[in-house]
PDB file of C-alpha atoms in Angstrom:
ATOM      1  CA  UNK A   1      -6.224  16.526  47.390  1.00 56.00           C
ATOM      2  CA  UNK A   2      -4.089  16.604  44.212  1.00 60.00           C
ATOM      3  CA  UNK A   3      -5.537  19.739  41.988  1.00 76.00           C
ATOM      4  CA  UNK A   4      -8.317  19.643  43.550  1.00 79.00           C
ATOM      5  CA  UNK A   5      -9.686  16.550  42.109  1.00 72.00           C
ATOM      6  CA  UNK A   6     -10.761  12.502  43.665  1.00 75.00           C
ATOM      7  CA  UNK A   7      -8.343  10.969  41.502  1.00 75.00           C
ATOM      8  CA  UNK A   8      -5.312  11.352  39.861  1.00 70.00           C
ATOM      9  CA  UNK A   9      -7.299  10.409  36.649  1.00 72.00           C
ATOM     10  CA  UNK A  10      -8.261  13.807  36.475  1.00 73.00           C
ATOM     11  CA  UNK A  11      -5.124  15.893  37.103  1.00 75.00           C
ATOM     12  CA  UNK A  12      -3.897  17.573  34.042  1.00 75.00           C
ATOM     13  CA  UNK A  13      -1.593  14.949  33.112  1.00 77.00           C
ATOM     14  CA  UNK A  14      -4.416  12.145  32.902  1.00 79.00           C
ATOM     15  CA  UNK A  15      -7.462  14.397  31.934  1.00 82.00           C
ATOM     16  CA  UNK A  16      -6.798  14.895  28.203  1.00 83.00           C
ATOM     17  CA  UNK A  17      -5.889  10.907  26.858  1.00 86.00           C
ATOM     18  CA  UNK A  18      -8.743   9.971  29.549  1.00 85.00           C
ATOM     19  CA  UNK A  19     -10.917  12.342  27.530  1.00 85.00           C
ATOM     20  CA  UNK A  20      -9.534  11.171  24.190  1.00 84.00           C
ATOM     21  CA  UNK A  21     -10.637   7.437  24.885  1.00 86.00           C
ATOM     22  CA  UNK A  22     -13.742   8.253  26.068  1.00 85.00           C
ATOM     23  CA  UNK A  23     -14.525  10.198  22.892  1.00 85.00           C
ATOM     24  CA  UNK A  24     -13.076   7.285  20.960  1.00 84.00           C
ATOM     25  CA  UNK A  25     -15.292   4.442  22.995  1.00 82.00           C
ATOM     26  CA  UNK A  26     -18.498   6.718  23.160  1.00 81.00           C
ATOM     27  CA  UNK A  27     -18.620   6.364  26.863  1.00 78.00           C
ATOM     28  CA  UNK A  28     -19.991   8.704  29.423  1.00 70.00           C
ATOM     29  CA  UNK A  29     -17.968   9.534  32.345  1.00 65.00           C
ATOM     30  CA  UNK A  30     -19.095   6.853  34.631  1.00 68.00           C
ATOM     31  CA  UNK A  31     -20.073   4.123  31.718  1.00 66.00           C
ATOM     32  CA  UNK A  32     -16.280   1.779  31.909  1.00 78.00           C
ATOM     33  CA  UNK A  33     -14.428   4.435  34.284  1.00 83.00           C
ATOM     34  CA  UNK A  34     -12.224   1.418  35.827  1.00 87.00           C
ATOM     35  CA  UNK A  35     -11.158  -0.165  32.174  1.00 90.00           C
ATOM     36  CA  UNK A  36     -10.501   3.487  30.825  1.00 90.00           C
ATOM     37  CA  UNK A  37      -8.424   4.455  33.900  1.00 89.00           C
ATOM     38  CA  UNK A  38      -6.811   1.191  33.121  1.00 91.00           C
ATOM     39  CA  UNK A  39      -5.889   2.114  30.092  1.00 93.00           C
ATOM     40  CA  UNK A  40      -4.590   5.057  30.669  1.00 92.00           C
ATOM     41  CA  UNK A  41      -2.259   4.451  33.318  1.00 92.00           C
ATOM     42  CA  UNK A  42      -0.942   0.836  31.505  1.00 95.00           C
ATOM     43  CA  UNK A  43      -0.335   3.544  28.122  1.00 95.00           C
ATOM     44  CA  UNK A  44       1.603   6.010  30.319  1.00 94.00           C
ATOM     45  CA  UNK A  45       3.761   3.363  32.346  1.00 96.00           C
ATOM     46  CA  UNK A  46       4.716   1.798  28.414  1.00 98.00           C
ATOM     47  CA  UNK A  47       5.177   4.940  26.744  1.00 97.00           C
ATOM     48  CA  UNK A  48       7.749   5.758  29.598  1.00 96.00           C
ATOM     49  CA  UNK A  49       9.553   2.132  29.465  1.00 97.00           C
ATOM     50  CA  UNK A  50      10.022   1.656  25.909  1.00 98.00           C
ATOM     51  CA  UNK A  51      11.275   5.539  26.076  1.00 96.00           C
ATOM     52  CA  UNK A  52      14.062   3.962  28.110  1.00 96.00           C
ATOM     53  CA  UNK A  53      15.056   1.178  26.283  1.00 96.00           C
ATOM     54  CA  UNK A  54      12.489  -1.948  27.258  1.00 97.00           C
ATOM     55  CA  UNK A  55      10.689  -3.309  24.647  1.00 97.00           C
ATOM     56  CA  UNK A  56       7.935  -6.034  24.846  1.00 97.00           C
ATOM     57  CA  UNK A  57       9.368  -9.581  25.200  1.00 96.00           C
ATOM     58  CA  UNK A  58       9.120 -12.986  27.393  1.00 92.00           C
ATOM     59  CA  UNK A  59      11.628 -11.587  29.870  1.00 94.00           C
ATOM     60  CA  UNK A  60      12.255  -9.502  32.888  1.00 94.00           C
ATOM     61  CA  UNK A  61      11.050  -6.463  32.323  1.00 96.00           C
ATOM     62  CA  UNK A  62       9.947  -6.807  28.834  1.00 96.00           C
ATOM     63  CA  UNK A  63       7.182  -9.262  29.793  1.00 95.00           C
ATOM     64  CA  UNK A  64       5.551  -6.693  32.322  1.00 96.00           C
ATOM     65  CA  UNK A  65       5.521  -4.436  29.211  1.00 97.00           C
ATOM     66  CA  UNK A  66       3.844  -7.160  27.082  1.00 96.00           C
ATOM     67  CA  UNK A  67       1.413  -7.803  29.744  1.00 94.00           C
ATOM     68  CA  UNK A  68       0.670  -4.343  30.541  1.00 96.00           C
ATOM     69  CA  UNK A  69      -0.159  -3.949  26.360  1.00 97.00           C
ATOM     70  CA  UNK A  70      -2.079  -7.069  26.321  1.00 94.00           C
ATOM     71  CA  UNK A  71      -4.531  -5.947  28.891  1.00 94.00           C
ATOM     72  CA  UNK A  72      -4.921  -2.888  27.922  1.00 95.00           C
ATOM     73  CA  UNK A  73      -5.777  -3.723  24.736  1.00 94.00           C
ATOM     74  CA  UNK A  74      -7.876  -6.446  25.619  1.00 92.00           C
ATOM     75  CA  UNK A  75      -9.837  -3.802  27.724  1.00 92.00           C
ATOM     76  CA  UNK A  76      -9.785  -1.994  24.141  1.00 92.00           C
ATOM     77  CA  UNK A  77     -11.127  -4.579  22.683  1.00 91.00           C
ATOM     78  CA  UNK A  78     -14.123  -4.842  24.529  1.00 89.00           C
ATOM     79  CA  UNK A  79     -15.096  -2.003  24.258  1.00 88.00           C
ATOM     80  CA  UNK A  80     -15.208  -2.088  20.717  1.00 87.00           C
ATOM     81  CA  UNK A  81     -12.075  -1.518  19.385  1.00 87.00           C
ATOM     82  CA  UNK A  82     -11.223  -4.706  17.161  1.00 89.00           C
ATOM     83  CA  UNK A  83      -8.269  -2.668  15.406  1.00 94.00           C
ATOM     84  CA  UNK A  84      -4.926  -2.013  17.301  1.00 95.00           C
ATOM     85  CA  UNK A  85      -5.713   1.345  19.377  1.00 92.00           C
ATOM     86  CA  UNK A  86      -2.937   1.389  21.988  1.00 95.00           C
ATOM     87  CA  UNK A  87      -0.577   3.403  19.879  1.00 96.00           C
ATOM     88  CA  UNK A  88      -2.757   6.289  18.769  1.00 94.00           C
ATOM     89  CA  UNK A  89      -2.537   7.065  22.526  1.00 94.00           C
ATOM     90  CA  UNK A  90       1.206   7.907  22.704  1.00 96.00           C
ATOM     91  CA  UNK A  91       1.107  11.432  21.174  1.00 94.00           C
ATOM     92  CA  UNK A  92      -1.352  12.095  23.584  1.00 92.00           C
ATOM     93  CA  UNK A  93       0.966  10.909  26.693  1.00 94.00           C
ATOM     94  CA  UNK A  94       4.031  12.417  24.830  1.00 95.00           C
ATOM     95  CA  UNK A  95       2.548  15.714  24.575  1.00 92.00           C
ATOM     96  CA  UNK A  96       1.193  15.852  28.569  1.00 90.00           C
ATOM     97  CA  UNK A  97       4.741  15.171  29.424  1.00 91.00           C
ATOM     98  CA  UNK A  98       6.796  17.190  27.328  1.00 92.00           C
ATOM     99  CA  UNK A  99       8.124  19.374  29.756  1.00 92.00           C
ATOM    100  CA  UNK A 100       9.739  17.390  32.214  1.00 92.00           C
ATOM    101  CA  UNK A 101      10.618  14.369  29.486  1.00 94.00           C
ATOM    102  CA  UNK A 102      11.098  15.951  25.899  1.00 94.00           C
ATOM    103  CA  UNK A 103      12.807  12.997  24.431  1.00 94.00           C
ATOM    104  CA  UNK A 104       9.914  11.385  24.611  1.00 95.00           C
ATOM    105  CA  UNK A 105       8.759  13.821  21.668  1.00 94.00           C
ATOM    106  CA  UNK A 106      11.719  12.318  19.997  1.00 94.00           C
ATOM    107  CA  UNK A 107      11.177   9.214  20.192  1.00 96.00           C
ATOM    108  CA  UNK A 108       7.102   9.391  19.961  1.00 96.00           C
ATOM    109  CA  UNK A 109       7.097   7.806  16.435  1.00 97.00           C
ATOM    110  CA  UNK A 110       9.425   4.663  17.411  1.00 97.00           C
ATOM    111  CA  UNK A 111       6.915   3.813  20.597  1.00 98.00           C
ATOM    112  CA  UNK A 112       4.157   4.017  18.900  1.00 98.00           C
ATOM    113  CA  UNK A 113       5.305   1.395  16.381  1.00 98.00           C
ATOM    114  CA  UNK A 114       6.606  -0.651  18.911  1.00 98.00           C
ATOM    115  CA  UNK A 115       3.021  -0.712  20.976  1.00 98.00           C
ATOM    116  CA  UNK A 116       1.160  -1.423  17.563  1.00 98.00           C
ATOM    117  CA  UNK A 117       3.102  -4.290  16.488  1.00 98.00           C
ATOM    118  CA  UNK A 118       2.955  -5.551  19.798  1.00 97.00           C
ATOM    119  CA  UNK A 119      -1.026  -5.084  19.747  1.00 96.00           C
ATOM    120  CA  UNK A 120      -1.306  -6.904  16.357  1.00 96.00           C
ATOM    121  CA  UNK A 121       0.991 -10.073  17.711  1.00 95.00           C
ATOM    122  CA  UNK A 122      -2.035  -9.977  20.801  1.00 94.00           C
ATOM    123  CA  UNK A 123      -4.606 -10.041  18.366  1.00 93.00           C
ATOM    124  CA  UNK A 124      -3.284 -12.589  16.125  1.00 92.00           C
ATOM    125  CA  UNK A 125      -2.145 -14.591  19.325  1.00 88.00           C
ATOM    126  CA  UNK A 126      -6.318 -14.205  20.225  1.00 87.00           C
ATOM    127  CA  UNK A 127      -7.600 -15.137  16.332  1.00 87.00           C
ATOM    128  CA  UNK A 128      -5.538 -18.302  17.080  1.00 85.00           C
ATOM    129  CA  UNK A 129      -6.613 -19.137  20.124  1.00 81.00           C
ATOM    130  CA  UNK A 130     -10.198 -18.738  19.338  1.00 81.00           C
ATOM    131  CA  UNK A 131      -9.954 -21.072  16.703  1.00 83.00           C
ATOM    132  CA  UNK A 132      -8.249 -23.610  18.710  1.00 80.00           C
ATOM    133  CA  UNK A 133     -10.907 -23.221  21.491  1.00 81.00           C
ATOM    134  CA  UNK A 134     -13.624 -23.045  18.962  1.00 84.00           C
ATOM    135  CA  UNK A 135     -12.359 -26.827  17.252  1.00 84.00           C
ATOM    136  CA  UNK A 136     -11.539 -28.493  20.873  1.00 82.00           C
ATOM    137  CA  UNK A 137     -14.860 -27.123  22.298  1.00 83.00           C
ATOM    138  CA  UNK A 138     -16.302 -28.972  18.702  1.00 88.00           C
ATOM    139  CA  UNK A 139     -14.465 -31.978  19.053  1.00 86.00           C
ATOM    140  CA  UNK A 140     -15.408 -32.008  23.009  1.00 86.00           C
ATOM    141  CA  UNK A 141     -19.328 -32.037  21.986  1.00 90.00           C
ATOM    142  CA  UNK A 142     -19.148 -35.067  19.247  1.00 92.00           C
ATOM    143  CA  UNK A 143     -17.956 -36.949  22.428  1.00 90.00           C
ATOM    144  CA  UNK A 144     -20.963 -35.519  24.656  1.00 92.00           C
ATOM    145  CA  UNK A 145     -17.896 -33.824  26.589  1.00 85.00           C
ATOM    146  CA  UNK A 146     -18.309 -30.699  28.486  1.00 80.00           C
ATOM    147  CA  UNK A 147     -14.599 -30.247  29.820  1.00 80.00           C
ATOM    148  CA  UNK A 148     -11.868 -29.258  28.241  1.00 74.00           C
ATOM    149  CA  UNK A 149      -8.938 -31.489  29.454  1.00 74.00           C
ATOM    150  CA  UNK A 150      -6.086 -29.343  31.803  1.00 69.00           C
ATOM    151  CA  UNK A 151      -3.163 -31.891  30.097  1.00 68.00           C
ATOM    152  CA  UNK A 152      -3.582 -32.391  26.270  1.00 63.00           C
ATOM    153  CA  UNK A 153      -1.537 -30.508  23.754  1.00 59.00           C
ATOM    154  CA  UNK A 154      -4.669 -28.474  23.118  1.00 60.00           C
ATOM    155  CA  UNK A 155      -4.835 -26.695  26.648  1.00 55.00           C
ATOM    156  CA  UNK A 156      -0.984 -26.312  26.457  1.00 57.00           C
ATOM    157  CA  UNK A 157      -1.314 -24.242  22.958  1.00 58.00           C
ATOM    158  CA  UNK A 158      -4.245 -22.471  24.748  1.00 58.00           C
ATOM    159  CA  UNK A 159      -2.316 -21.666  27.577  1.00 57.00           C
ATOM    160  CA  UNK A 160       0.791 -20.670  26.022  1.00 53.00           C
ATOM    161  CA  UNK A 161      -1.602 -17.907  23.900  1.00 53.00           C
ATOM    162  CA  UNK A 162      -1.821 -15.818  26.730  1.00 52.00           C
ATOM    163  CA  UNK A 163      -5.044 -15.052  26.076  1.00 53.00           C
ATOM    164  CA  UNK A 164      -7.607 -14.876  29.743  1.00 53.00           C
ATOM    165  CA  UNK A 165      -9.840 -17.560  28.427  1.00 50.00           C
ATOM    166  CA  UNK A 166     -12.565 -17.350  31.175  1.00 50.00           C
ATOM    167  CA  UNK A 167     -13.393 -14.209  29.925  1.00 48.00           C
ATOM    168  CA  UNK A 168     -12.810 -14.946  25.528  1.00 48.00           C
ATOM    169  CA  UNK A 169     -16.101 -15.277  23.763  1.00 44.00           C
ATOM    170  CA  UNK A 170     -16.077 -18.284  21.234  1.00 43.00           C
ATOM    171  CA  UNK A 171     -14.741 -17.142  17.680  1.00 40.00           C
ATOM    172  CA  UNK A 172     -12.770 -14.237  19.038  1.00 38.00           C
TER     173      UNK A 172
END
């Protein structure tokens, strides 16, 4: 048993940003335990990759960052957070991990800027796509449709949003 604790959301590394973002999302320790842990351990693996060199892009590596952003702030943002919120997290990871990585101290300021920007490209990428979905869901309903169809240019731009649509409320 690791410290002395179930998971390793608990051990010292984990405990204080775990604590932070359930302050932040006035949750109880229970109340979204699976999208917090999420969080957390998405925020540590991207504070430690852009520290060495990968940023977010379509590519490789990059694009597991990107992803690994996007869902956690998606998770973010439904909980409540409609602002970028990612960043504000890597002081927290830099400072639990000081000791055996101090250059990410360094380079703190640099990641978090790179994690924001990336969050506000997401939730532009989202604003989009809701309206998109919001005028082919209207267009769909003049012509008593209920389906949106898997092979017009509309589901393509949809698709290429990146945005989970099963789960994106109407008017994002």
């Amino acid at each position: 048993c690791l410290q002395g604790v179930k998971t390793n959301y608990e051990i010292d590394i984990f405990k204080p940003l775990v604590g932070d973002m359930r302050k932040a999302f006035k949750v109880g320790l229970t109340a979204q335990s699976n999208k917090i842990n999420c969080i957390a351990d998405h925020i540590r693996a991207v504070v430690f990759a852009i520290g060495d060199g990968v940023l977010p892009s379509n590519e490789s590596r990059g694009y597991v960052i990107r992803k690994l952003i996007r869902r956690a702030s998606w998770y973010a943002q439904e909980m409540g957070h409609k602002k970028p919120f990612l960043y504000k997290l890597v002081s927290r990871v830099c400072e639990a991990m000081k000791e055996p990585y101090p250059e990410l101290l360094d380079r703190r300021e640099n990641i978090s800027g790179i994690i924001r920007a990336e969050e506000e490209r997401f939730m532009k990428s989202i604003k989009e796509g809701g309206s998109i979905l919001d005028e082919e869901i209207a267009n769909l309903k003049k012509q008593n449709k209920k389906i949106i169809p898997g092979k017009d240019r509309k589901s393509t731009r949809l698709n290429s949003s990146h945005i989970p649509l099963s789960r994106m409320p109407s008017s994002a």
